[in-house]
Each structure stands twice: as C-alpha cells, then as structure tokens.
Amino acid sequence: MLDSVNMEQTRRDVANLLAEDAGIMVGTLAEQLNVSEAQVTFALPDEMVVSVSAEYAQTILEALPSWGKVTTIVHSCGSVFEVKATFPKGKFAYGYYNLMGRDGELHGHLRIDLITYIAFVSKPFRKSDSHYIGFYDAQGGCMFKVYLGRDEHRRLFEHQVVNFQDLKKELS
C-alpha cells in the first residue's frame, strides 16, 4: 500500500534527489529512501507521471502488441530481466493473462488481478528521454515495466511516443 502519510515527505525527498541527478533510476531512489518503487513513482513531479486505474491493465496489455519492439523489464530478487521484442498478444484464461509470444518473444502468465497501480512515466534516463508504463502490486512493488523502444541510433520510435501519449490521455 502506498504510504499516504509520508507521501509529502517522499515528494520533497524525490525532488531533492532529482535536482542532484535528474536521470537517477526510480528503483535507486526507492532504495535510497527506503520506500516502495510505487511510492517513489507517484512522488515524481506531475509532469513525469500519470496514474491510471488498475482496471485498465488488460486494455493496456492489449494495445501494446501493435506498438512494435519495446523493452519489457522484470525485477526479481535483485536480478533484472529484459526482453526487447514486440510485446506479445495475450488472452485471459484460468485466472491469468496469458502472453503468447513467438520464439524470441516474451512468454508468461500475468496475474493482472494483482495489479493495484499503473503509472505512465516520462523521465530522463542516461541523458535521454524515456517513457514507460509501470505495473505495481498492492505493496508498491513493481511487477513489471514496459519501456518504449529505440532504433539503432538509440532514438525513441516516434509512433510509440504518440501511442504512449494518446493512451495515457485516454485512460487518465
């Protein structure tokens, strides 16, 4: 659960740390402040984050396959797993949203009923613009993130930026 009592303090702490290093990763901020990643995410400046209802999880997941190559990131026990490929189509069955990726794509089974918070985040990373959708559980842990893709020159795919902005606006 997001700690609403300490949210204002977290906002101040995040603002101070971002003033020192605007490109610092949200996960690093959470570690430094000893709060959940969701707590830090929703304490980012308003121009960096938009919250959408968790009820839109499947809507978002169904939109992603048409965007092309993205980077899906899952943190697990201190390890980071990345898949750079088109987000796979899925379908809901047996209590899971089942990802049906082809060879070389993401496969898996998502408990979208455990998604409590969703954030559309636009934040610099390593001196470049970066946009991702973060999915968080009730304790504020990040279940996974989907970052917009980049071309061979590390430029964001413009059509994905448009899709991201349009979907964020539609769902918020």
XYZ file of C-alpha atoms in Angstrom:
172
model
C 0.000 0.000 0.000
C 1.238 3.479 -0.762
C 2.110 5.335 2.411
C -0.084 8.420 2.086
C 1.099 9.722 5.465
C 4.654 10.048 4.212
C 3.844 10.929 0.590
C 4.570 14.647 1.007
C 7.937 13.876 2.597
C 8.682 11.406 -0.196
C 7.797 14.111 -2.765
C 10.274 16.503 -1.137
C 12.980 13.838 -0.912
C 12.461 12.782 -4.540
C 12.568 16.423 -5.713
C 15.850 16.976 -3.853
C 17.449 13.847 -5.304
C 16.222 14.649 -8.827
C 17.752 18.129 -8.504
C 21.108 16.414 -7.952
C 20.644 13.817 -10.721
C 17.574 14.036 -12.982
C 18.479 10.721 -14.617
C 18.571 8.653 -11.434
C 16.515 5.471 -11.745
C 13.273 5.229 -9.814
C 14.379 1.923 -8.282
C 17.551 3.554 -6.997
C 15.517 6.381 -5.490
C 13.290 3.838 -3.727
C 16.335 2.051 -2.283
C 17.918 5.290 -1.102
C 14.695 6.486 0.524
C 13.741 3.052 1.860
C 10.237 3.176 0.366
C 8.482 1.165 -2.339
C 9.091 1.819 -6.007
C 5.440 2.806 -6.426
C 5.784 5.326 -3.577
C 8.668 6.990 -5.430
C 6.957 6.734 -8.815
C 3.858 8.548 -7.626
C 6.021 11.116 -5.818
C 7.674 12.163 -9.086
C 6.828 15.645 -10.354
C 3.398 15.781 -12.005
C 4.909 16.348 -15.447
C 6.715 12.993 -15.168
C 3.955 10.660 -14.018
C 0.285 9.993 -14.656
C -1.629 7.417 -12.660
C -4.312 5.342 -14.347
C -6.737 2.908 -12.772
C -5.639 -0.717 -12.463
C -8.903 -1.669 -14.166
C -7.189 -0.684 -17.446
C -4.401 -3.268 -17.167
C -5.839 -5.588 -19.812
C -6.689 -2.643 -22.090
C -3.048 -1.516 -21.951
C -1.698 -5.029 -22.464
C -3.960 -5.487 -25.487
C -2.741 -2.201 -27.017
C 0.992 -2.893 -26.652
C 1.415 -5.582 -29.371
C 0.591 -3.051 -32.109
C 3.380 -0.701 -30.983
C 6.285 -2.808 -32.241
C 9.546 -3.502 -30.427
C 9.540 -2.437 -26.766
C 11.638 -3.397 -23.749
C 9.873 -5.320 -21.010
C 11.707 -5.346 -17.673
C 11.079 -7.608 -14.704
C 12.987 -7.269 -11.424
C 13.268 -10.417 -9.335
C 15.347 -10.893 -6.197
C 17.951 -8.329 -7.206
C 18.151 -9.536 -10.816
C 16.853 -7.665 -13.840
C 15.385 -9.481 -16.832
C 14.882 -7.613 -20.121
C 13.124 -8.679 -23.277
C 13.497 -6.447 -26.322
C 10.773 -7.539 -28.719
C 7.210 -6.819 -29.685
C 5.004 -7.244 -26.622
C 3.038 -10.434 -27.277
C -0.678 -10.758 -27.714
C -2.457 -12.412 -24.859
C -5.735 -13.739 -23.647
C -7.343 -14.152 -20.272
C -7.844 -17.758 -19.105
C -7.628 -19.745 -15.875
C -7.020 -16.653 -13.740
C -4.087 -15.382 -15.804
C -3.496 -13.059 -18.710
C -1.510 -15.488 -20.849
C 1.201 -13.971 -23.050
C 1.510 -15.908 -26.280
C 4.838 -14.748 -27.646
C 6.584 -16.422 -30.526
C 10.141 -17.753 -30.273
C 12.384 -14.927 -29.085
C 9.460 -13.013 -27.599
C 8.119 -12.797 -24.086
C 6.003 -15.681 -22.814
C 4.314 -15.928 -19.474
C 1.257 -15.751 -17.315
C 0.319 -12.481 -15.623
C -1.874 -12.161 -12.558
C -3.400 -8.889 -13.641
C -5.795 -9.104 -10.710
C -2.764 -8.331 -8.506
C -2.049 -5.076 -10.345
C -3.108 -2.284 -8.000
C -1.368 0.750 -9.522
C -0.388 1.693 -13.063
C 1.836 4.632 -13.950
C 2.722 6.232 -17.269
C 6.184 7.645 -16.598
C 8.177 10.105 -18.718
C 11.553 10.632 -17.075
C 15.081 11.205 -18.344
C 17.431 8.236 -18.194
C 21.140 8.488 -19.048
C 20.614 11.919 -20.618
C 17.859 10.657 -22.928
C 14.098 10.925 -22.867
C 12.482 7.751 -21.598
C 8.876 6.612 -21.333
C 7.483 3.513 -19.666
C 4.349 2.004 -18.225
C 4.849 0.552 -14.748
C 2.581 -2.042 -13.158
C 2.652 -2.256 -9.342
C 1.181 -4.544 -6.685
C -0.670 -3.563 -3.503
C 2.589 -3.327 -1.522
C 4.034 -0.890 -4.067
C 6.396 -3.418 -5.642
C 6.989 -3.187 -9.361
C 5.586 -6.256 -11.098
C 6.996 -5.221 -14.487
C 7.588 -2.233 -16.763
C 7.264 -1.758 -20.479
C 9.635 0.850 -21.941
C 9.195 2.382 -25.353
C 11.606 1.012 -27.925
C 14.573 2.652 -29.593
C 16.090 2.434 -33.049
C 19.713 1.546 -33.846
C 20.717 5.163 -33.055
C 19.048 4.960 -29.593
C 16.223 7.284 -30.677
C 12.726 6.553 -29.409
C 10.295 5.286 -32.026
C 8.157 8.359 -32.651
C 4.972 6.375 -33.329
C 5.371 4.733 -29.907
C 5.707 8.119 -28.208
C 2.445 9.171 -29.892
C 0.748 5.893 -28.885
C 2.007 6.295 -25.292
C 0.757 9.886 -25.031
C -2.591 9.042 -26.635
C -3.219 6.027 -24.403
C -2.155 7.937 -21.283
C -4.562 10.753 -22.155
C -7.396 8.343 -22.989
C -7.111 6.377 -19.725
C -6.319 9.144 -17.225
